[in-house]
Amino acid sequence: MADPKFASLIVNSGNLLFKTETLPPDGLEAAKISADGIMQATRKMGGTLAGIGTRDLAAGITFLQQYQKPPAFTWISLNIVDPATQKPLFTPLLLQQAGGLKVAVLGITDHTALLNQSGNFQVVNWRESLQAVLDELQHKADFILLLSNYSLAENQEIARSCNAIDLILQSGHVIGNMTPILINQTLISQTETRGKYLGVMDVEWNGHGRWGEGDTPREEPGKGSQPSTYTNRFIALTPSIANEPEVETLVRQTQKKIDKQNPSR
């Protein structure tokens, strides 16, 4: 039996399904088939939750909602709301157990990329929605993880404004892996988009307040307790990870469906 002290949590910060925020009409059905294959593969590999990036909304909110099937899979966004009621249309947060800790996982979607959006959903500014949720979580969670679709500059502002957040995993506005940076006492990191890399962060948690890297944590004058420490690495999924037969089968089936949709290929 696995030691619960070393339990893991698998998350995806968003922009999982599509390459762009808009889809051409002649490529819409093929893109949906590809997205469906990605969803099936994600679940087979143990992924049960993800934040919502603006690219995930490219085929419309109804398409996204069909995959909202907790606990098998949960889309998380606290600021995608019903325009009439202002109630979240997806799960705003999840409380998960990991390594003996109660981890709160929140998601926010970049409203600036969807300012002209109208219709059956609205994306509100994080300043109007985030802090109130964090205030409620202060005594309910040991660790607060934010899946953010905002830019690095905006995430840095969130870290400066919201002291309760321990880690921000961002999705979307820059390409590539980003080694964690410390802003205030919040770590911010990013893994390359669309499944090219696996980001692994090992955390030795000593409570909210201070971070140190690896085995040589930074000491602060006047602080008696040890800071929490982390190590981080990025693993290329091909060819570093052994092939998964079920996932390979899904890839082949998905490609056949796309080829049928585009007979000229």
PDB file of C-alpha atoms in Angstrom:
ATOM      1  CA  MET A   1       0.000   0.000   0.000  1.00  0.00           C
ATOM      2  CA  ALA A   2       1.306   3.448  -0.872  1.00  0.00           C
ATOM      3  CA  ASP A   3       2.385   5.635   2.030  1.00  0.00           C
ATOM      4  CA  PRO A   4      -0.244   8.420   2.325  1.00  0.00           C
ATOM      5  CA  LYS A   5       2.555  10.852   3.177  1.00  0.00           C
ATOM      6  CA  PHE A   6       3.664  10.627  -0.442  1.00  0.00           C
ATOM      7  CA  ALA A   7       0.297  10.787  -2.179  1.00  0.00           C
ATOM      8  CA  SER A   8       0.173  12.604  -5.509  1.00  0.00           C
ATOM      9  CA  LEU A   9      -2.280  14.962  -7.141  1.00  0.00           C
ATOM     10  CA  ILE A  10      -2.632  15.106 -10.940  1.00  0.00           C
ATOM     11  CA  VAL A  11      -3.922  18.399 -12.347  1.00  0.00           C
ATOM     12  CA  ASN A  12      -4.122  20.200 -15.680  1.00  0.00           C
ATOM     13  CA  SER A  13      -4.177  23.973 -15.566  1.00  0.00           C
ATOM     14  CA  GLY A  14      -6.186  24.432 -18.784  1.00  0.00           C
ATOM     15  CA  ASN A  15      -6.048  24.979 -22.563  1.00  0.00           C
ATOM     16  CA  LEU A  16      -6.180  21.218 -22.903  1.00  0.00           C
ATOM     17  CA  LEU A  17      -8.493  20.687 -25.858  1.00  0.00           C
ATOM     18  CA  PHE A  18      -7.750  23.077 -28.734  1.00  0.00           C
ATOM     19  CA  LYS A  19      -4.736  24.836 -30.253  1.00  0.00           C
ATOM     20  CA  THR A  20      -6.467  28.187 -30.756  1.00  0.00           C
ATOM     21  CA  GLU A  21      -9.284  30.265 -29.242  1.00  0.00           C
ATOM     22  CA  THR A  22     -11.302  30.240 -32.474  1.00  0.00           C
ATOM     23  CA  LEU A  23     -11.967  27.376 -34.882  1.00  0.00           C
ATOM     24  CA  PRO A  24     -12.607  27.729 -38.642  1.00  0.00           C
ATOM     25  CA  PRO A  25     -16.032  26.372 -39.677  1.00  0.00           C
ATOM     26  CA  ASP A  26     -14.491  23.821 -42.038  1.00  0.00           C
ATOM     27  CA  GLY A  27     -12.267  22.482 -39.255  1.00  0.00           C
ATOM     28  CA  LEU A  28     -14.763  22.501 -36.387  1.00  0.00           C
ATOM     29  CA  GLU A  29     -15.868  18.864 -36.507  1.00  0.00           C
ATOM     30  CA  ALA A  30     -12.321  17.531 -36.847  1.00  0.00           C
ATOM     31  CA  ALA A  31     -11.250  19.676 -33.890  1.00  0.00           C
ATOM     32  CA  LYS A  32     -14.114  18.302 -31.792  1.00  0.00           C
ATOM     33  CA  ILE A  33     -13.132  14.724 -32.632  1.00  0.00           C
ATOM     34  CA  SER A  34      -9.549  15.458 -31.619  1.00  0.00           C
ATOM     35  CA  ALA A  35     -10.720  17.090 -28.361  1.00  0.00           C
ATOM     36  CA  ASP A  36     -12.856  14.069 -27.546  1.00  0.00           C
ATOM     37  CA  GLY A  37      -9.824  11.822 -28.015  1.00  0.00           C
ATOM     38  CA  ILE A  38      -7.776  14.060 -25.717  1.00  0.00           C
ATOM     39  CA  MET A  39     -10.476  13.832 -23.044  1.00  0.00           C
ATOM     40  CA  GLN A  40     -10.617  10.042 -23.226  1.00  0.00           C
ATOM     41  CA  ALA A  41      -6.811   9.739 -23.070  1.00  0.00           C
ATOM     42  CA  THR A  42      -6.624  12.186 -20.153  1.00  0.00           C
ATOM     43  CA  ARG A  43      -9.078  10.142 -18.111  1.00  0.00           C
ATOM     44  CA  LYS A  44      -7.288   6.858 -18.916  1.00  0.00           C
ATOM     45  CA  MET A  45      -4.017   8.360 -17.676  1.00  0.00           C
ATOM     46  CA  GLY A  46      -5.604   9.298 -14.342  1.00  0.00           C
ATOM     47  CA  GLY A  47      -6.529  12.913 -14.997  1.00  0.00           C
ATOM     48  CA  THR A  48      -9.761  13.775 -13.214  1.00  0.00           C
ATOM     49  CA  LEU A  49      -9.728  17.580 -13.124  1.00  0.00           C
ATOM     50  CA  ALA A  50      -8.603  20.589 -15.136  1.00  0.00           C
ATOM     51  CA  GLY A  51      -8.871  24.340 -15.154  1.00  0.00           C
ATOM     52  CA  ILE A  52     -10.603  25.999 -18.089  1.00  0.00           C
ATOM     53  CA  GLY A  53      -8.508  28.037 -20.504  1.00  0.00           C
ATOM     54  CA  THR A  54      -9.957  30.297 -23.177  1.00  0.00           C
ATOM     55  CA  ARG A  55      -8.922  27.774 -25.850  1.00  0.00           C
ATOM     56  CA  ASP A  56     -11.051  25.113 -24.143  1.00  0.00           C
ATOM     57  CA  LEU A  57     -14.078  27.288 -24.996  1.00  0.00           C
ATOM     58  CA  ALA A  58     -13.306  27.358 -28.730  1.00  0.00           C
ATOM     59  CA  ALA A  59     -16.117  24.912 -29.612  1.00  0.00           C
ATOM     60  CA  GLY A  60     -18.625  26.570 -27.301  1.00  0.00           C
ATOM     61  CA  ILE A  61     -19.585  26.123 -23.699  1.00  0.00           C
ATOM     62  CA  THR A  62     -22.144  23.381 -24.408  1.00  0.00           C
ATOM     63  CA  PHE A  63     -19.417  21.216 -25.933  1.00  0.00           C
ATOM     64  CA  LEU A  64     -17.295  21.684 -22.806  1.00  0.00           C
ATOM     65  CA  GLN A  65     -20.168  20.986 -20.408  1.00  0.00           C
ATOM     66  CA  GLN A  66     -20.747  17.503 -21.826  1.00  0.00           C
ATOM     67  CA  TYR A  67     -17.462  16.407 -20.226  1.00  0.00           C
ATOM     68  CA  GLN A  68     -18.356  17.817 -16.811  1.00  0.00           C
ATOM     69  CA  LYS A  69     -18.991  14.520 -15.003  1.00  0.00           C
ATOM     70  CA  PRO A  70     -17.705  14.663 -11.415  1.00  0.00           C
ATOM     71  CA  PRO A  71     -16.030  12.749  -9.917  1.00  0.00           C
ATOM     72  CA  ALA A  72     -14.842  11.035 -13.127  1.00  0.00           C
ATOM     73  CA  PHE A  73     -13.823  14.406 -14.559  1.00  0.00           C
ATOM     74  CA  THR A  74     -14.324  17.954 -13.296  1.00  0.00           C
ATOM     75  CA  TRP A  75     -13.782  21.258 -15.085  1.00  0.00           C
ATOM     76  CA  ILE A  76     -12.876  23.963 -12.550  1.00  0.00           C
ATOM     77  CA  SER A  77     -13.541  27.672 -13.000  1.00  0.00           C
ATOM     78  CA  LEU A  78     -14.992  30.010 -10.430  1.00  0.00           C
ATOM     79  CA  ASN A  79     -15.378  32.991 -12.777  1.00  0.00           C
ATOM     80  CA  ILE A  80     -17.268  31.498 -15.758  1.00  0.00           C
ATOM     81  CA  VAL A  81     -20.805  32.373 -14.753  1.00  0.00           C
ATOM     82  CA  ASP A  82     -24.393  32.458 -15.949  1.00  0.00           C
ATOM     83  CA  PRO A  83     -25.010  36.053 -17.144  1.00  0.00           C
ATOM     84  CA  ALA A  84     -28.463  36.141 -15.529  1.00  0.00           C
ATOM     85  CA  THR A  85     -27.699  34.649 -12.115  1.00  0.00           C
ATOM     86  CA  GLN A  86     -23.929  35.243 -11.852  1.00  0.00           C
ATOM     87  CA  LYS A  87     -23.621  31.673 -10.549  1.00  0.00           C
ATOM     88  CA  PRO A  88     -20.606  29.595 -11.683  1.00  0.00           C
ATOM     89  CA  LEU A  89     -21.407  27.279 -14.596  1.00  0.00           C
ATOM     90  CA  PHE A  90     -18.660  24.844 -13.596  1.00  0.00           C
ATOM     91  CA  THR A  91     -17.215  23.614 -10.321  1.00  0.00           C
ATOM     92  CA  PRO A  92     -15.489  26.632  -8.731  1.00  0.00           C
ATOM     93  CA  LEU A  93     -13.182  24.602  -6.467  1.00  0.00           C
ATOM     94  CA  LEU A  94     -12.434  21.099  -5.227  1.00  0.00           C
ATOM     95  CA  LEU A  95     -11.074  19.936  -1.886  1.00  0.00           C
ATOM     96  CA  GLN A  96      -8.687  17.018  -2.427  1.00  0.00           C
ATOM     97  CA  GLN A  97      -6.657  14.859  -0.039  1.00  0.00           C
ATOM     98  CA  ALA A  98      -2.966  14.541  -0.921  1.00  0.00           C
ATOM     99  CA  GLY A  99      -0.154  13.429   1.342  1.00  0.00           C
ATOM    100  CA  GLY A 100      -2.246  13.866   4.460  1.00  0.00           C
ATOM    101  CA  LEU A 101      -3.083  17.425   3.464  1.00  0.00           C
ATOM    102  CA  LYS A 102      -6.386  18.958   2.481  1.00  0.00           C
ATOM    103  CA  VAL A 103      -5.646  20.715  -0.811  1.00  0.00           C
ATOM    104  CA  ALA A 104      -8.049  23.286  -2.252  1.00  0.00           C
ATOM    105  CA  VAL A 105      -7.890  23.420  -6.055  1.00  0.00           C
ATOM    106  CA  LEU A 106      -9.377  26.566  -7.619  1.00  0.00           C
ATOM    107  CA  GLY A 107      -9.618  27.610 -11.252  1.00  0.00           C
ATOM    108  CA  ILE A 108      -9.904  31.000 -12.951  1.00  0.00           C
ATOM    109  CA  THR A 109     -10.271  31.765 -16.659  1.00  0.00           C
ATOM    110  CA  ASP A 110      -8.764  34.838 -18.333  1.00  0.00           C
ATOM    111  CA  HIS A 111     -11.616  37.327 -18.740  1.00  0.00           C
ATOM    112  CA  THR A 112      -9.501  39.754 -20.806  1.00  0.00           C
ATOM    113  CA  ALA A 113      -9.435  37.357 -23.776  1.00  0.00           C
ATOM    114  CA  LEU A 114     -13.229  37.131 -23.760  1.00  0.00           C
ATOM    115  CA  LEU A 115     -14.278  40.738 -23.164  1.00  0.00           C
ATOM    116  CA  ASN A 116     -16.503  40.767 -26.226  1.00  0.00           C
ATOM    117  CA  GLN A 117     -18.128  37.441 -25.397  1.00  0.00           C
ATOM    118  CA  SER A 118     -21.903  37.465 -25.328  1.00  0.00           C
ATOM    119  CA  GLY A 119     -24.525  34.755 -25.085  1.00  0.00           C
ATOM    120  CA  ASN A 120     -24.874  31.889 -22.652  1.00  0.00           C
ATOM    121  CA  PHE A 121     -21.886  32.590 -20.414  1.00  0.00           C
ATOM    122  CA  GLN A 122     -19.804  35.417 -18.992  1.00  0.00           C
ATOM    123  CA  VAL A 123     -16.244  35.487 -17.635  1.00  0.00           C
ATOM    124  CA  VAL A 124     -15.868  37.941 -14.762  1.00  0.00           C
ATOM    125  CA  ASN A 125     -12.711  39.675 -13.555  1.00  0.00           C
ATOM    126  CA  TRP A 126     -10.788  37.653 -10.959  1.00  0.00           C
ATOM    127  CA  ARG A 127     -10.822  40.729  -8.706  1.00  0.00           C
ATOM    128  CA  GLU A 128     -14.581  40.310  -8.340  1.00  0.00           C
ATOM    129  CA  SER A 129     -14.562  36.636  -7.468  1.00  0.00           C
ATOM    130  CA  LEU A 130     -11.295  35.266  -6.118  1.00  0.00           C
ATOM    131  CA  GLN A 131     -10.681  36.915  -2.751  1.00  0.00           C
ATOM    132  CA  ALA A 132     -14.088  36.055  -1.286  1.00  0.00           C
ATOM    133  CA  VAL A 133     -13.526  32.371  -2.051  1.00  0.00           C
ATOM    134  CA  LEU A 134     -10.036  32.479  -0.553  1.00  0.00           C
ATOM    135  CA  ASP A 135     -11.382  34.047   2.631  1.00  0.00           C
ATOM    136  CA  GLU A 136     -13.754  31.093   3.043  1.00  0.00           C
ATOM    137  CA  LEU A 137     -10.939  28.595   2.515  1.00  0.00           C
ATOM    138  CA  GLN A 138      -8.474  30.032   5.029  1.00  0.00           C
ATOM    139  CA  HIS A 139      -9.425  27.544   7.750  1.00  0.00           C
ATOM    140  CA  LYS A 140     -10.657  24.701   5.521  1.00  0.00           C
ATOM    141  CA  ALA A 141      -7.531  23.885   3.515  1.00  0.00           C
ATOM    142  CA  ASP A 142      -3.877  23.231   4.346  1.00  0.00           C
ATOM    143  CA  PHE A 143      -2.685  24.139   0.847  1.00  0.00           C
ATOM    144  CA  ILE A 144      -4.294  26.326  -1.834  1.00  0.00           C
ATOM    145  CA  LEU A 145      -3.547  25.616  -5.502  1.00  0.00           C
ATOM    146  CA  LEU A 146      -4.804  27.985  -8.187  1.00  0.00           C
ATOM    147  CA  LEU A 147      -5.136  26.851 -11.817  1.00  0.00           C
ATOM    148  CA  SER A 148      -4.933  30.129 -13.695  1.00  0.00           C
ATOM    149  CA  ASN A 149      -5.442  30.907 -17.372  1.00  0.00           C
ATOM    150  CA  TYR A 150      -4.180  34.486 -16.940  1.00  0.00           C
ATOM    151  CA  SER A 151      -0.853  35.864 -18.178  1.00  0.00           C
ATOM    152  CA  LEU A 152       2.281  35.755 -16.031  1.00  0.00           C
ATOM    153  CA  ALA A 153       2.012  39.481 -15.289  1.00  0.00           C
ATOM    154  CA  GLU A 154      -1.566  39.042 -14.093  1.00  0.00           C
ATOM    155  CA  ASN A 155      -0.652  35.974 -12.037  1.00  0.00           C
ATOM    156  CA  GLN A 156       2.118  37.961 -10.388  1.00  0.00           C
ATOM    157  CA  GLU A 157      -0.480  40.581  -9.451  1.00  0.00           C
ATOM    158  CA  ILE A 158      -2.740  37.831  -8.067  1.00  0.00           C
ATOM    159  CA  ALA A 159       0.159  36.523  -5.963  1.00  0.00           C
ATOM    160  CA  ARG A 160       0.831  39.994  -4.565  1.00  0.00           C
ATOM    161  CA  SER A 161      -2.843  40.607  -3.821  1.00  0.00           C
ATOM    162  CA  CYS A 162      -3.907  37.215  -2.458  1.00  0.00           C
ATOM    163  CA  ASN A 163      -1.569  36.006   0.268  1.00  0.00           C
ATOM    164  CA  ALA A 164      -3.452  32.756   0.875  1.00  0.00           C
ATOM    165  CA  ILE A 165      -2.438  31.116  -2.432  1.00  0.00           C
ATOM    166  CA  ASP A 166       0.504  28.717  -2.131  1.00  0.00           C
ATOM    167  CA  LEU A 167       0.966  27.692  -5.765  1.00  0.00           C
ATOM    168  CA  ILE A 168      -0.273  29.011  -9.122  1.00  0.00           C
ATOM    169  CA  LEU A 169      -0.071  26.697 -12.117  1.00  0.00           C
ATOM    170  CA  GLN A 170      -0.719  28.825 -15.185  1.00  0.00           C
ATOM    171  CA  SER A 171      -1.870  27.849 -18.651  1.00  0.00           C
ATOM    172  CA  GLY A 172      -1.683  29.569 -21.789  1.00  0.00           C
ATOM    173  CA  HIS A 173      -0.055  32.823 -22.730  1.00  0.00           C
ATOM    174  CA  VAL A 174       3.580  31.855 -23.147  1.00  0.00           C
ATOM    175  CA  ILE A 175       5.007  28.763 -24.812  1.00  0.00           C
ATOM    176  CA  GLY A 176       7.212  26.309 -22.974  1.00  0.00           C
ATOM    177  CA  ASN A 177       8.003  25.093 -19.486  1.00  0.00           C
ATOM    178  CA  MET A 178       8.548  27.707 -16.805  1.00  0.00           C
ATOM    179  CA  THR A 179      10.691  26.979 -13.762  1.00  0.00           C
ATOM    180  CA  PRO A 180       8.863  28.076 -10.587  1.00  0.00           C
ATOM    181  CA  ILE A 181       9.307  31.677  -9.529  1.00  0.00           C
ATOM    182  CA  LEU A 182       8.465  33.086  -6.108  1.00  0.00           C
ATOM    183  CA  ILE A 183       6.245  36.165  -5.837  1.00  0.00           C
ATOM    184  CA  ASN A 184       5.376  37.260  -2.309  1.00  0.00           C
ATOM    185  CA  GLN A 185       5.047  33.745  -0.840  1.00  0.00           C
ATOM    186  CA  THR A 186       3.335  32.160  -3.848  1.00  0.00           C
ATOM    187  CA  LEU A 187       5.089  29.914  -6.355  1.00  0.00           C
ATOM    188  CA  ILE A 188       4.136  30.346 -10.031  1.00  0.00           C
ATOM    189  CA  SER A 189       4.969  27.716 -12.638  1.00  0.00           C
ATOM    190  CA  GLN A 190       3.859  26.400 -16.013  1.00  0.00           C
ATOM    191  CA  THR A 191       4.186  23.198 -18.029  1.00  0.00           C
ATOM    192  CA  GLU A 192       4.248  23.198 -21.835  1.00  0.00           C
ATOM    193  CA  THR A 193       0.782  23.082 -23.397  1.00  0.00           C
ATOM    194  CA  ARG A 194      -1.202  20.142 -24.807  1.00  0.00           C
ATOM    195  CA  GLY A 195       0.557  17.224 -23.170  1.00  0.00           C
ATOM    196  CA  LYS A 196       4.088  17.647 -24.501  1.00  0.00           C
ATOM    197  CA  TYR A 197       5.631  17.545 -21.042  1.00  0.00           C
ATOM    198  CA  LEU A 198       4.782  16.289 -17.594  1.00  0.00           C
ATOM    199  CA  GLY A 199       5.566  18.779 -14.866  1.00  0.00           C
ATOM    200  CA  VAL A 200       6.481  17.138 -11.546  1.00  0.00           C
ATOM    201  CA  MET A 201       6.722  19.095  -8.306  1.00  0.00           C
ATOM    202  CA  ASP A 202       7.677  17.330  -5.080  1.00  0.00           C
ATOM    203  CA  VAL A 203       6.716  19.323  -2.003  1.00  0.00           C
ATOM    204  CA  GLU A 204       7.793  18.957   1.619  1.00  0.00           C
ATOM    205  CA  TRP A 205       5.065  21.025   3.239  1.00  0.00           C
ATOM    206  CA  ASN A 206       5.642  22.773   6.566  1.00  0.00           C
ATOM    207  CA  GLY A 207       2.687  25.110   6.432  1.00  0.00           C
ATOM    208  CA  HIS A 208       1.678  28.267   4.621  1.00  0.00           C
ATOM    209  CA  GLY A 209       4.034  31.212   4.745  1.00  0.00           C
ATOM    210  CA  ARG A 210       7.511  30.518   3.387  1.00  0.00           C
ATOM    211  CA  TRP A 211       9.038  28.587   0.494  1.00  0.00           C
ATOM    212  CA  GLY A 212      12.592  27.330   0.055  1.00  0.00           C
ATOM    213  CA  GLU A 213      13.959  25.349  -2.895  1.00  0.00           C
ATOM    214  CA  GLY A 214      15.386  21.839  -2.609  1.00  0.00           C
ATOM    215  CA  ASP A 215      17.483  20.832   0.380  1.00  0.00           C
ATOM    216  CA  THR A 216      18.849  24.293   1.161  1.00  0.00           C
ATOM    217  CA  PRO A 217      15.862  26.426   2.175  1.00  0.00           C
ATOM    218  CA  ARG A 218      16.332  30.141   2.512  1.00  0.00           C
ATOM    219  CA  GLU A 219      16.441  31.207   6.161  1.00  0.00           C
ATOM    220  CA  GLU A 220      14.770  34.394   7.293  1.00  0.00           C
ATOM    221  CA  PRO A 221      15.830  36.325  10.415  1.00  0.00           C
ATOM    222  CA  GLY A 222      13.370  36.011  13.256  1.00  0.00           C
ATOM    223  CA  LYS A 223      11.589  32.977  11.804  1.00  0.00           C
ATOM    224  CA  GLY A 224      11.737  29.850  13.927  1.00  0.00           C
ATOM    225  CA  SER A 225       9.961  27.311  11.751  1.00  0.00           C
ATOM    226  CA  GLN A 226      11.460  25.729   8.665  1.00  0.00           C
ATOM    227  CA  PRO A 227      10.090  26.852   5.294  1.00  0.00           C
ATOM    228  CA  SER A 228       8.323  24.447   2.992  1.00  0.00           C
ATOM    229  CA  THR A 229      10.609  23.125   0.256  1.00  0.00           C
ATOM    230  CA  TYR A 230      10.099  21.884  -3.287  1.00  0.00           C
ATOM    231  CA  THR A 231      11.910  20.357  -6.220  1.00  0.00           C
ATOM    232  CA  ASN A 232      10.616  20.669  -9.774  1.00  0.00           C
ATOM    233  CA  ARG A 233      11.333  18.906 -13.067  1.00  0.00           C
ATOM    234  CA  PHE A 234       9.819  18.575 -16.534  1.00  0.00           C
ATOM    235  CA  ILE A 235       9.628  15.211 -18.298  1.00  0.00           C
ATOM    236  CA  ALA A 236       9.179  15.002 -22.073  1.00  0.00           C
ATOM    237  CA  LEU A 237       6.331  12.574 -22.665  1.00  0.00           C
ATOM    238  CA  THR A 238       7.916  11.277 -25.865  1.00  0.00           C
ATOM    239  CA  PRO A 239      10.092   9.267 -25.785  1.00  0.00           C
ATOM    240  CA  SER A 240      10.761   9.381 -22.024  1.00  0.00           C
ATOM    241  CA  ILE A 241       7.470   7.787 -20.974  1.00  0.00           C
ATOM    242  CA  ALA A 242       6.692   4.183 -21.908  1.00  0.00           C
ATOM    243  CA  ASN A 243       3.825   3.829 -24.360  1.00  0.00           C
ATOM    244  CA  GLU A 244       0.402   3.068 -22.905  1.00  0.00           C
ATOM    245  CA  PRO A 245      -1.418   0.558 -25.162  1.00  0.00           C
ATOM    246  CA  GLU A 246      -4.914   1.841 -24.367  1.00  0.00           C
ATOM    247  CA  VAL A 247      -3.908   5.419 -25.067  1.00  0.00           C
ATOM    248  CA  GLU A 248      -2.154   4.422 -28.298  1.00  0.00           C
ATOM    249  CA  THR A 249      -5.341   2.689 -29.417  1.00  0.00           C
ATOM    250  CA  LEU A 250      -7.330   5.826 -28.649  1.00  0.00           C
ATOM    251  CA  VAL A 251      -4.909   7.932 -30.690  1.00  0.00           C
ATOM    252  CA  ARG A 252      -5.253   5.643 -33.700  1.00  0.00           C
ATOM    253  CA  GLN A 253      -9.062   5.568 -33.427  1.00  0.00           C
ATOM    254  CA  THR A 254      -9.212   9.345 -33.106  1.00  0.00           C
ATOM    255  CA  GLN A 255      -6.967   9.850 -36.135  1.00  0.00           C
ATOM    256  CA  LYS A 256      -9.181   7.541 -38.229  1.00  0.00           C
ATOM    257  CA  LYS A 257     -12.242   9.606 -37.285  1.00  0.00           C
ATOM    258  CA  ILE A 258     -10.432  12.827 -38.234  1.00  0.00           C
ATOM    259  CA  ASP A 259      -9.338  11.327 -41.559  1.00  0.00           C
ATOM    260  CA  LYS A 260     -12.932  10.378 -42.342  1.00  0.00           C
ATOM    261  CA  GLN A 261     -13.984  13.931 -41.559  1.00  0.00           C
ATOM    262  CA  ASN A 262     -11.262  15.250 -43.890  1.00  0.00           C
ATOM    263  CA  PRO A 263     -11.147  12.788 -46.833  1.00  0.00           C
ATOM    264  CA  SER A 264      -8.696  14.984 -48.731  1.00  0.00           C
ATOM    265  CA  ARG A 265      -5.934  14.209 -46.214  1.00  0.00           C
TER     266      ARG A 265
END
